[in-house]
Amino acid sequence: MVELLSSLTSPRLQRVDAEGRLAVKHTDRGSVIDRLYQSGAAKIRFPASPESRACEAVLINTAGGLTGGDRLSWSFRAGEGVKLICTSQACERIYRSRDGEPARLSVKIDVDKGARVSWIPQETILFDGCALERSVEADLASDASLLIVEALVFGRAAMGETVRRVSLRDRWTIRRDGRLVFADAVSFAGNDMEDQLQRRAVAKGHRALATVALVAPDAERHLDHVRERFPDLASSAFAGKLLARLTANEAHDLRKMLIPLAEVLSGENALPKVWAA
């Protein structure tokens, strides 16, 4: 009886161990699925879009979020001449880790000759006490293009949530023809997250922040337009790359800036329907 009560009061939660893989090829009908694999809570759906020749992939984590010990990986290959848009059905939620072990989320993107990929998931919401290790790794052909839009939200302001403790390690690595062209690393740790976000060099007191990176042969040509349309935005462009960082009081305000900025940088890839709605 003692053992039975112990098992009832201290359940072992099932961990998420999920993977989704997608390869897309170019045909006379546009960009279509070549190979698809999905396991565990990782699902990929493809909204019908007769007017578009791009392939839009909507990623779903059926577990509803991630917590300590969970693993979720996505990998994509865009074949020659492909136009691929990857987004998420909903915001990814990173819940409190009871034992301090991080959730692990990895993204791998391969972009072949003449292809263009937009990686535009909806916001990642960080809850108090969460721990996350995330990596985005991309390999591009010489004339391929990649747009990345990643947003972080520290708690939901509308719900009155306070985020004091977070452990986050976020790494981006982008190579072109095997040569490193862009690397970025962000780390948050400690029990004073509200104080850290107050720092001007971090978030200026805001709770929602985003990084936007365009790696493309013509990336620099967008800079004047971006600075003219978004004069308060921190942005720069050099050597086939454009980088912008945004902050806002909450997710809704951040979206009002992210959507028009992503539209400017998306080129021939229209914004995903879940963002445009």
PDB file of N, CA and C in Angstrom, residues 154-253:
ATOM      1  N   PHE A 154       8.630  36.848 -22.454  1.00  0.00           N
ATOM      2  CA  PHE A 154       8.845  36.462 -21.053  1.00  0.00           C
ATOM      3  C   PHE A 154       7.531  36.602 -20.281  1.00  0.00           C
ATOM      4  N   GLY A 155       6.725  35.541 -20.324  1.00  0.00           N
ATOM      5  CA  GLY A 155       5.436  35.557 -19.649  1.00  0.00           C
ATOM      6  C   GLY A 155       4.393  36.304 -20.444  1.00  0.00           C
ATOM      7  N   ARG A 156       3.129  36.033 -20.125  1.00  0.00           N
ATOM      8  CA  ARG A 156       2.011  36.663 -20.825  1.00  0.00           C
ATOM      9  C   ARG A 156       1.506  37.844 -20.000  1.00  0.00           C
ATOM     10  N   ALA A 157       1.742  39.046 -20.524  1.00  0.00           N
ATOM     11  CA  ALA A 157       1.380  40.252 -19.780  1.00  0.00           C
ATOM     12  C   ALA A 157      -0.121  40.297 -19.493  1.00  0.00           C
ATOM     13  N   ALA A 158      -0.935  39.856 -20.449  1.00  0.00           N
ATOM     14  CA  ALA A 158      -2.382  39.906 -20.270  1.00  0.00           C
ATOM     15  C   ALA A 158      -2.857  39.000 -19.133  1.00  0.00           C
ATOM     16  N   MET A 159      -2.060  37.985 -18.813  1.00  0.00           N
ATOM     17  CA  MET A 159      -2.415  37.062 -17.735  1.00  0.00           C
ATOM     18  C   MET A 159      -1.788  37.459 -16.402  1.00  0.00           C
ATOM     19  N   GLY A 160      -1.067  38.571 -16.397  1.00  0.00           N
ATOM     20  CA  GLY A 160      -0.427  39.040 -15.178  1.00  0.00           C
ATOM     21  C   GLY A 160       0.727  38.165 -14.712  1.00  0.00           C
ATOM     22  N   GLU A 161       1.361  37.451 -15.654  1.00  0.00           N
ATOM     23  CA  GLU A 161       2.433  36.520 -15.278  1.00  0.00           C
ATOM     24  C   GLU A 161       3.751  37.260 -15.050  1.00  0.00           C
ATOM     25  N   THR A 162       4.483  36.810 -14.065  1.00  0.00           N
ATOM     26  CA  THR A 162       5.793  37.358 -13.748  1.00  0.00           C
ATOM     27  C   THR A 162       6.841  36.279 -13.957  1.00  0.00           C
ATOM     28  N   VAL A 163       7.890  36.618 -14.655  1.00  0.00           N
ATOM     29  CA  VAL A 163       8.967  35.664 -14.921  1.00  0.00           C
ATOM     30  C   VAL A 163      10.217  36.147 -14.196  1.00  0.00           C
ATOM     31  N   ARG A 164      10.602  35.416 -13.169  1.00  0.00           N
ATOM     32  CA  ARG A 164      11.775  35.799 -12.389  1.00  0.00           C
ATOM     33  C   ARG A 164      12.987  34.929 -12.711  1.00  0.00           C
ATOM     34  N   ARG A 165      12.749  33.653 -12.949  1.00  0.00           N
ATOM     35  CA  ARG A 165      13.868  32.717 -13.128  1.00  0.00           C
ATOM     36  C   ARG A 165      13.762  32.031 -14.488  1.00  0.00           C
ATOM     37  N   VAL A 166      14.829  32.151 -15.287  1.00  0.00           N
ATOM     38  CA  VAL A 166      14.892  31.545 -16.614  1.00  0.00           C
ATOM     39  C   VAL A 166      16.306  31.047 -16.862  1.00  0.00           C
ATOM     40  N   SER A 167      16.407  29.906 -17.507  1.00  0.00           N
ATOM     41  CA  SER A 167      17.691  29.434 -18.024  1.00  0.00           C
ATOM     42  C   SER A 167      17.517  29.204 -19.524  1.00  0.00           C
ATOM     43  N   LEU A 168      18.175  30.033 -20.319  1.00  0.00           N
ATOM     44  CA  LEU A 168      18.017  29.959 -21.771  1.00  0.00           C
ATOM     45  C   LEU A 168      19.374  30.037 -22.449  1.00  0.00           C
ATOM     46  N   ARG A 169      19.610  29.096 -23.361  1.00  0.00           N
ATOM     47  CA  ARG A 169      20.778  29.149 -24.237  1.00  0.00           C
ATOM     48  C   ARG A 169      20.276  28.965 -25.662  1.00  0.00           C
ATOM     49  N   ASP A 170      20.516  29.978 -26.481  1.00  0.00           N
ATOM     50  CA  ASP A 170      19.998  30.000 -27.844  1.00  0.00           C
ATOM     51  C   ASP A 170      21.162  30.252 -28.791  1.00  0.00           C
ATOM     52  N   ARG A 171      21.407  29.328 -29.732  1.00  0.00           N
ATOM     53  CA  ARG A 171      22.561  29.439 -30.633  1.00  0.00           C
ATOM     54  C   ARG A 171      22.112  29.327 -32.088  1.00  0.00           C
ATOM     55  N   TRP A 172      22.594  30.272 -32.913  1.00  0.00           N
ATOM     56  CA  TRP A 172      22.353  30.228 -34.354  1.00  0.00           C
ATOM     57  C   TRP A 172      23.698  30.065 -35.067  1.00  0.00           C
ATOM     58  N   THR A 173      23.740  29.170 -36.055  1.00  0.00           N
ATOM     59  CA  THR A 173      24.936  28.974 -36.864  1.00  0.00           C
ATOM     60  C   THR A 173      24.504  28.835 -38.319  1.00  0.00           C
ATOM     61  N   ILE A 174      25.017  29.714 -39.189  1.00  0.00           N
ATOM     62  CA  ILE A 174      24.652  29.683 -40.602  1.00  0.00           C
ATOM     63  C   ILE A 174      25.932  29.616 -41.430  1.00  0.00           C
ATOM     64  N   ARG A 175      25.969  28.667 -42.362  1.00  0.00           N
ATOM     65  CA  ARG A 175      27.117  28.504 -43.255  1.00  0.00           C
ATOM     66  C   ARG A 175      26.658  28.634 -44.701  1.00  0.00           C
ATOM     67  N   ARG A 176      27.551  29.184 -45.519  1.00  0.00           N
ATOM     68  CA  ARG A 176      27.307  29.250 -46.959  1.00  0.00           C
ATOM     69  C   ARG A 176      28.462  28.548 -47.652  1.00  0.00           C
ATOM     70  N   ASP A 177      28.125  27.543 -48.455  1.00  0.00           N
ATOM     71  CA  ASP A 177      29.153  26.719 -49.110  1.00  0.00           C
ATOM     72  C   ASP A 177      30.147  26.172 -48.087  1.00  0.00           C
ATOM     73  N   GLY A 178      29.647  25.816 -46.923  1.00  0.00           N
ATOM     74  CA  GLY A 178      30.488  25.223 -45.889  1.00  0.00           C
ATOM     75  C   GLY A 178      31.271  26.212 -45.051  1.00  0.00           C
ATOM     76  N   ARG A 179      31.183  27.490 -45.366  1.00  0.00           N
ATOM     77  CA  ARG A 179      31.937  28.506 -44.630  1.00  0.00           C
ATOM     78  C   ARG A 179      31.007  29.265 -43.689  1.00  0.00           C
ATOM     79  N   LEU A 180      31.442  29.448 -42.461  1.00  0.00           N
ATOM     80  CA  LEU A 180      30.634  30.159 -41.474  1.00  0.00           C
ATOM     81  C   LEU A 180      30.456  31.612 -41.892  1.00  0.00           C
ATOM     82  N   VAL A 181      29.184  32.055 -41.993  1.00  0.00           N
ATOM     83  CA  VAL A 181      28.912  33.439 -42.367  1.00  0.00           C
ATOM     84  C   VAL A 181      28.130  34.178 -41.282  1.00  0.00           C
ATOM     85  N   PHE A 182      27.532  33.441 -40.355  1.00  0.00           N
ATOM     86  CA  PHE A 182      26.779  34.110 -39.293  1.00  0.00           C
ATOM     87  C   PHE A 182      26.676  33.190 -38.085  1.00  0.00           C
ATOM     88  N   ALA A 183      26.939  33.760 -36.913  1.00  0.00           N
ATOM     89  CA  ALA A 183      26.784  33.024 -35.663  1.00  0.00           C
ATOM     90  C   ALA A 183      26.278  33.987 -34.603  1.00  0.00           C
ATOM     91  N   ASP A 184      25.342  33.520 -33.808  1.00  0.00           N
ATOM     92  CA  ASP A 184      24.758  34.361 -32.769  1.00  0.00           C
ATOM     93  C   ASP A 184      24.442  33.479 -31.568  1.00  0.00           C
ATOM     94  N   ALA A 185      24.674  33.987 -30.395  1.00  0.00           N
ATOM     95  CA  ALA A 185      24.384  33.226 -29.181  1.00  0.00           C
ATOM     96  C   ALA A 185      23.777  34.156 -28.145  1.00  0.00           C
ATOM     97  N   VAL A 186      22.686  33.708 -27.536  1.00  0.00           N
ATOM     98  CA  VAL A 186      21.994  34.462 -26.496  1.00  0.00           C
ATOM     99  C   VAL A 186      21.868  33.576 -25.271  1.00  0.00           C
ATOM    100  N   SER A 187      22.151  34.144 -24.110  1.00  0.00           N
ATOM    101  CA  SER A 187      22.058  33.369 -22.880  1.00  0.00           C
ATOM    102  C   SER A 187      21.414  34.209 -21.790  1.00  0.00           C
ATOM    103  N   PHE A 188      20.413  33.642 -21.125  1.00  0.00           N
ATOM    104  CA  PHE A 188      19.800  34.235 -19.942  1.00  0.00           C
ATOM    105  C   PHE A 188      19.877  33.213 -18.813  1.00  0.00           C
ATOM    106  N   ALA A 189      20.212  33.671 -17.636  1.00  0.00           N
ATOM    107  CA  ALA A 189      20.248  32.773 -16.489  1.00  0.00           C
ATOM    108  C   ALA A 189      20.126  33.589 -15.209  1.00  0.00           C
ATOM    109  N   GLY A 190      19.511  32.984 -14.196  1.00  0.00           N
ATOM    110  CA  GLY A 190      19.436  33.642 -12.897  1.00  0.00           C
ATOM    111  C   GLY A 190      18.015  33.826 -12.414  1.00  0.00           C
ATOM    112  N   ASN A 191      17.910  34.343 -11.182  1.00  0.00           N
ATOM    113  CA  ASN A 191      16.616  34.566 -10.543  1.00  0.00           C
ATOM    114  C   ASN A 191      16.168  36.025 -10.595  1.00  0.00           C
ATOM    115  N   ASP A 192      16.870  36.836 -11.398  1.00  0.00           N
ATOM    116  CA  ASP A 192      16.575  38.270 -11.463  1.00  0.00           C
ATOM    117  C   ASP A 192      16.216  38.686 -12.877  1.00  0.00           C
ATOM    118  N   MET A 193      15.383  37.893 -13.534  1.00  0.00           N
ATOM    119  CA  MET A 193      15.112  38.132 -14.951  1.00  0.00           C
ATOM    120  C   MET A 193      14.503  39.505 -15.195  1.00  0.00           C
ATOM    121  N   GLU A 194      13.632  39.957 -14.316  1.00  0.00           N
ATOM    122  CA  GLU A 194      13.028  41.275 -14.514  1.00  0.00           C
ATOM    123  C   GLU A 194      14.089  42.369 -14.487  1.00  0.00           C
ATOM    124  N   ASP A 195      15.075  42.235 -13.610  1.00  0.00           N
ATOM    125  CA  ASP A 195      16.166  43.210 -13.569  1.00  0.00           C
ATOM    126  C   ASP A 195      17.009  43.147 -14.838  1.00  0.00           C
ATOM    127  N   GLN A 196      17.272  41.939 -15.335  1.00  0.00           N
ATOM    128  CA  GLN A 196      18.068  41.807 -16.549  1.00  0.00           C
ATOM    129  C   GLN A 196      17.361  42.445 -17.748  1.00  0.00           C
ATOM    130  N   LEU A 197      16.047  42.267 -17.823  1.00  0.00           N
ATOM    131  CA  LEU A 197      15.307  42.835 -18.949  1.00  0.00           C
ATOM    132  C   LEU A 197      15.244  44.353 -18.903  1.00  0.00           C
ATOM    133  N   GLN A 198      15.468  44.941 -17.726  1.00  0.00           N
ATOM    134  CA  GLN A 198      15.461  46.395 -17.603  1.00  0.00           C
ATOM    135  C   GLN A 198      16.672  47.036 -18.268  1.00  0.00           C
ATOM    136  N   ARG A 199      17.745  46.279 -18.448  1.00  0.00           N
ATOM    137  CA  ARG A 199      18.967  46.844 -18.999  1.00  0.00           C
ATOM    138  C   ARG A 199      18.746  47.291 -20.443  1.00  0.00           C
ATOM    139  N   ARG A 200      19.250  48.465 -20.759  1.00  0.00           N
ATOM    140  CA  ARG A 200      19.038  49.038 -22.095  1.00  0.00           C
ATOM    141  C   ARG A 200      19.612  48.146 -23.189  1.00  0.00           C
ATOM    142  N   ALA A 201      20.740  47.524 -22.930  1.00  0.00           N
ATOM    143  CA  ALA A 201      21.379  46.686 -23.941  1.00  0.00           C
ATOM    144  C   ALA A 201      20.690  45.336 -24.091  1.00  0.00           C
ATOM    145  N   VAL A 202      19.747  45.020 -23.202  1.00  0.00           N
ATOM    146  CA  VAL A 202      19.039  43.736 -23.262  1.00  0.00           C
ATOM    147  C   VAL A 202      17.645  43.920 -23.851  1.00  0.00           C
ATOM    148  N   ALA A 203      16.756  44.607 -23.122  1.00  0.00           N
ATOM    149  CA  ALA A 203      15.383  44.743 -23.618  1.00  0.00           C
ATOM    150  C   ALA A 203      14.740  46.076 -23.253  1.00  0.00           C
ATOM    151  N   LYS A 204      15.463  46.966 -22.604  1.00  0.00           N
ATOM    152  CA  LYS A 204      14.954  48.298 -22.247  1.00  0.00           C
ATOM    153  C   LYS A 204      13.669  48.222 -21.413  1.00  0.00           C
ATOM    154  N   GLY A 205      13.574  47.178 -20.592  1.00  0.00           N
ATOM    155  CA  GLY A 205      12.399  47.032 -19.749  1.00  0.00           C
ATOM    156  C   GLY A 205      11.240  46.322 -20.411  1.00  0.00           C
ATOM    157  N   HIS A 206      11.396  45.938 -21.671  1.00  0.00           N
ATOM    158  CA  HIS A 206      10.333  45.243 -22.379  1.00  0.00           C
ATOM    159  C   HIS A 206      10.370  43.743 -22.085  1.00  0.00           C
ATOM    160  N   ARG A 207       9.247  43.062 -22.362  1.00  0.00           N
ATOM    161  CA  ARG A 207       9.142  41.632 -22.071  1.00  0.00           C
ATOM    162  C   ARG A 207       9.055  40.781 -23.324  1.00  0.00           C
ATOM    163  N   ALA A 208       9.056  41.414 -24.481  1.00  0.00           N
ATOM    164  CA  ALA A 208       9.009  40.677 -25.747  1.00  0.00           C
ATOM    165  C   ALA A 208      10.143  41.169 -26.637  1.00  0.00           C
ATOM    166  N   LEU A 209      10.915  40.257 -27.188  1.00  0.00           N
ATOM    167  CA  LEU A 209      12.025  40.648 -28.042  1.00  0.00           C
ATOM    168  C   LEU A 209      12.181  39.663 -29.191  1.00  0.00           C
ATOM    169  N   ALA A 210      12.737  40.132 -30.283  1.00  0.00           N
ATOM    170  CA  ALA A 210      12.863  39.303 -31.475  1.00  0.00           C
ATOM    171  C   ALA A 210      14.153  39.618 -32.203  1.00  0.00           C
ATOM    172  N   THR A 211      14.668  38.591 -32.885  1.00  0.00           N
ATOM    173  CA  THR A 211      15.808  38.752 -33.771  1.00  0.00           C
ATOM    174  C   THR A 211      15.380  38.325 -35.165  1.00  0.00           C
ATOM    175  N   VAL A 212      15.713  39.155 -36.143  1.00  0.00           N
ATOM    176  CA  VAL A 212      15.391  38.876 -37.539  1.00  0.00           C
ATOM    177  C   VAL A 212      16.695  38.883 -38.323  1.00  0.00           C
ATOM    178  N   ALA A 213      16.939  37.816 -39.079  1.00  0.00           N
ATOM    179  CA  ALA A 213      18.160  37.723 -39.875  1.00  0.00           C
ATOM    180  C   ALA A 213      17.815  37.283 -41.290  1.00  0.00           C
ATOM    181  N   LEU A 214      18.283  38.040 -42.250  1.00  0.00           N
ATOM    182  CA  LEU A 214      18.167  37.669 -43.657  1.00  0.00           C
ATOM    183  C   LEU A 214      19.568  37.405 -44.190  1.00  0.00           C
ATOM    184  N   VAL A 215      19.792  36.188 -44.666  1.00  0.00           N
ATOM    185  CA  VAL A 215      21.067  35.827 -45.289  1.00  0.00           C
ATOM    186  C   VAL A 215      20.770  35.543 -46.752  1.00  0.00           C
ATOM    187  N   ALA A 216      21.181  36.445 -47.607  1.00  0.00           N
ATOM    188  CA  ALA A 216      20.848  36.361 -49.031  1.00  0.00           C
ATOM    189  C   ALA A 216      21.867  37.170 -49.825  1.00  0.00           C
ATOM    190  N   PRO A 217      22.095  36.815 -51.086  1.00  0.00           N
ATOM    191  CA  PRO A 217      23.069  37.566 -51.892  1.00  0.00           C
ATOM    192  C   PRO A 217      22.751  39.052 -51.981  1.00  0.00           C
ATOM    193  N   ASP A 218      21.461  39.415 -51.910  1.00  0.00           N
ATOM    194  CA  ASP A 218      21.069  40.812 -52.052  1.00  0.00           C
ATOM    195  C   ASP A 218      20.559  41.411 -50.745  1.00  0.00           C
ATOM    196  N   ALA A 219      20.974  40.870 -49.617  1.00  0.00           N
ATOM    197  CA  ALA A 219      20.421  41.297 -48.326  1.00  0.00           C
ATOM    198  C   ALA A 219      20.633  42.786 -48.072  1.00  0.00           C
ATOM    199  N   GLU A 220      21.788  43.322 -48.454  1.00  0.00           N
ATOM    200  CA  GLU A 220      22.093  44.727 -48.126  1.00  0.00           C
ATOM    201  C   GLU A 220      21.147  45.719 -48.790  1.00  0.00           C
ATOM    202  N   ARG A 221      20.589  45.346 -49.925  1.00  0.00           N
ATOM    203  CA  ARG A 221      19.744  46.305 -50.649  1.00  0.00           C
ATOM    204  C   ARG A 221      18.467  46.646 -49.882  1.00  0.00           C
ATOM    205  N   HIS A 222      18.104  45.829 -48.896  1.00  0.00           N
ATOM    206  CA  HIS A 222      16.896  46.082 -48.118  1.00  0.00           C
ATOM    207  C   HIS A 222      17.124  47.078 -46.974  1.00  0.00           C
ATOM    208  N   LEU A 223      18.379  47.368 -46.648  1.00  0.00           N
ATOM    209  CA  LEU A 223      18.654  48.123 -45.426  1.00  0.00           C
ATOM    210  C   LEU A 223      18.055  49.523 -45.456  1.00  0.00           C
ATOM    211  N   ASP A 224      18.223  50.261 -46.542  1.00  0.00           N
ATOM    212  CA  ASP A 224      17.685  51.625 -46.599  1.00  0.00           C
ATOM    213  C   ASP A 224      16.173  51.626 -46.429  1.00  0.00           C
ATOM    214  N   HIS A 225      15.505  50.683 -47.069  1.00  0.00           N
ATOM    215  CA  HIS A 225      14.054  50.588 -46.954  1.00  0.00           C
ATOM    216  C   HIS A 225      13.646  50.272 -45.516  1.00  0.00           C
ATOM    217  N   VAL A 226      14.370  49.347 -44.887  1.00  0.00           N
ATOM    218  CA  VAL A 226      14.065  48.981 -43.501  1.00  0.00           C
ATOM    219  C   VAL A 226      14.254  50.181 -42.574  1.00  0.00           C
ATOM    220  N   ARG A 227      15.344  50.900 -42.724  1.00  0.00           N
ATOM    221  CA  ARG A 227      15.608  52.037 -41.843  1.00  0.00           C
ATOM    222  C   ARG A 227      14.636  53.186 -42.098  1.00  0.00           C
ATOM    223  N   GLU A 228      14.217  53.351 -43.342  1.00  0.00           N
ATOM    224  CA  GLU A 228      13.255  54.410 -43.652  1.00  0.00           C
ATOM    225  C   GLU A 228      11.884  54.086 -43.064  1.00  0.00           C
ATOM    226  N   ARG A 229      11.484  52.826 -43.168  1.00  0.00           N
ATOM    227  CA  ARG A 229      10.150  52.438 -42.695  1.00  0.00           C
ATOM    228  C   ARG A 229      10.115  52.179 -41.196  1.00  0.00           C
ATOM    229  N   PHE A 230      11.258  51.749 -40.624  1.00  0.00           N
ATOM    230  CA  PHE A 230      11.321  51.445 -39.200  1.00  0.00           C
ATOM    231  C   PHE A 230      12.488  52.212 -38.581  1.00  0.00           C
ATOM    232  N   PRO A 231      12.346  53.522 -38.411  1.00  0.00           N
ATOM    233  CA  PRO A 231      13.480  54.357 -37.986  1.00  0.00           C
ATOM    234  C   PRO A 231      13.971  54.038 -36.573  1.00  0.00           C
ATOM    235  N   ASP A 232      13.140  53.459 -35.726  1.00  0.00           N
ATOM    236  CA  ASP A 232      13.551  53.161 -34.355  1.00  0.00           C
ATOM    237  C   ASP A 232      14.134  51.762 -34.205  1.00  0.00           C
ATOM    238  N   LEU A 233      14.255  51.051 -35.297  1.00  0.00           N
ATOM    239  CA  LEU A 233      14.722  49.674 -35.263  1.00  0.00           C
ATOM    240  C   LEU A 233      16.245  49.615 -35.296  1.00  0.00           C
ATOM    241  N   ALA A 234      16.828  48.744 -34.476  1.00  0.00           N
ATOM    242  CA  ALA A 234      18.273  48.509 -34.533  1.00  0.00           C
ATOM    243  C   ALA A 234      18.547  47.532 -35.671  1.00  0.00           C
ATOM    244  N   SER A 235      19.208  48.008 -36.725  1.00  0.00           N
ATOM    245  CA  SER A 235      19.430  47.163 -37.898  1.00  0.00           C
ATOM    246  C   SER A 235      20.780  47.452 -38.516  1.00  0.00           C
ATOM    247  N   SER A 236      21.320  46.449 -39.199  1.00  0.00           N
ATOM    248  CA  SER A 236      22.584  46.607 -39.915  1.00  0.00           C
ATOM    249  C   SER A 236      22.622  45.576 -41.037  1.00  0.00           C
ATOM    250  N   ALA A 237      23.490  45.825 -42.024  1.00  0.00           N
ATOM    251  CA  ALA A 237      23.617  44.899 -43.149  1.00  0.00           C
ATOM    252  C   ALA A 237      25.052  44.932 -43.660  1.00  0.00           C
ATOM    253  N   PHE A 238      25.571  43.755 -43.971  1.00  0.00           N
ATOM    254  CA  PHE A 238      26.938  43.666 -44.490  1.00  0.00           C
ATOM    255  C   PHE A 238      27.164  42.242 -45.006  1.00  0.00           C
ATOM    256  N   ALA A 239      27.976  42.115 -46.041  1.00  0.00           N
ATOM    257  CA  ALA A 239      28.445  40.824 -46.553  1.00  0.00           C
ATOM    258  C   ALA A 239      27.322  39.812 -46.750  1.00  0.00           C
ATOM    259  N   GLY A 240      26.226  40.253 -47.384  1.00  0.00           N
ATOM    260  CA  GLY A 240      25.137  39.336 -47.673  1.00  0.00           C
ATOM    261  C   GLY A 240      24.262  38.981 -46.490  1.00  0.00           C
ATOM    262  N   LYS A 241      24.238  39.854 -45.484  1.00  0.00           N
ATOM    263  CA  LYS A 241      23.423  39.599 -44.294  1.00  0.00           C
ATOM    264  C   LYS A 241      22.749  40.887 -43.849  1.00  0.00           C
ATOM    265  N   LEU A 242      21.504  40.755 -43.359  1.00  0.00           N
ATOM    266  CA  LEU A 242      20.803  41.861 -42.715  1.00  0.00           C
ATOM    267  C   LEU A 242      20.299  41.369 -41.373  1.00  0.00           C
ATOM    268  N   LEU A 243      20.556  42.146 -40.328  1.00  0.00           N
ATOM    269  CA  LEU A 243      20.181  41.756 -38.967  1.00  0.00           C
ATOM    270  C   LEU A 243      19.392  42.877 -38.319  1.00  0.00           C
ATOM    271  N   ALA A 244      18.303  42.513 -37.655  1.00  0.00           N
ATOM    272  CA  ALA A 244      17.489  43.487 -36.929  1.00  0.00           C
ATOM    273  C   ALA A 244      17.059  42.887 -35.599  1.00  0.00           C
ATOM    274  N   ARG A 245      17.002  43.752 -34.578  1.00  0.00           N
ATOM    275  CA  ARG A 245      16.541  43.323 -33.258  1.00  0.00           C
ATOM    276  C   ARG A 245      15.422  44.262 -32.818  1.00  0.00           C
ATOM    277  N   LEU A 246      14.369  43.669 -32.237  1.00  0.00           N
ATOM    278  CA  LEU A 246      13.197  44.423 -31.838  1.00  0.00           C
ATOM    279  C   LEU A 246      12.828  44.076 -30.408  1.00  0.00           C
ATOM    280  N   THR A 247      12.245  45.048 -29.708  1.00  0.00           N
ATOM    281  CA  THR A 247      11.683  44.797 -28.383  1.00  0.00           C
ATOM    282  C   THR A 247      10.328  45.504 -28.284  1.00  0.00           C
ATOM    283  N   ALA A 248       9.462  44.974 -27.422  1.00  0.00           N
ATOM    284  CA  ALA A 248       8.143  45.569 -27.221  1.00  0.00           C
ATOM    285  C   ALA A 248       7.633  45.183 -25.841  1.00  0.00           C
ATOM    286  N   ASN A 249       6.592  45.888 -25.402  1.00  0.00           N
ATOM    287  CA  ASN A 249       6.043  45.624 -24.076  1.00  0.00           C
ATOM    288  C   ASN A 249       5.420  44.248 -23.967  1.00  0.00           C
ATOM    289  N   GLU A 250       4.796  43.787 -25.054  1.00  0.00           N
ATOM    290  CA  GLU A 250       4.150  42.484 -25.038  1.00  0.00           C
ATOM    291  C   GLU A 250       4.102  41.928 -26.450  1.00  0.00           C
ATOM    292  N   ALA A 251       3.649  40.663 -26.561  1.00  0.00           N
ATOM    293  CA  ALA A 251       3.692  39.966 -27.838  1.00  0.00           C
ATOM    294  C   ALA A 251       2.877  40.678 -28.913  1.00  0.00           C
ATOM    295  N   HIS A 252       1.724  41.200 -28.552  1.00  0.00           N
ATOM    296  CA  HIS A 252       0.863  41.865 -29.547  1.00  0.00           C
ATOM    297  C   HIS A 252       1.576  43.062 -30.170  1.00  0.00           C
ATOM    298  N   ASP A 253       2.241  43.864 -29.341  1.00  0.00           N
ATOM    299  CA  ASP A 253       2.966  45.029 -29.856  1.00  0.00           C
ATOM    300  C   ASP A 253       4.149  44.599 -30.716  1.00  0.00           C
TER     301      ASP A 253
END
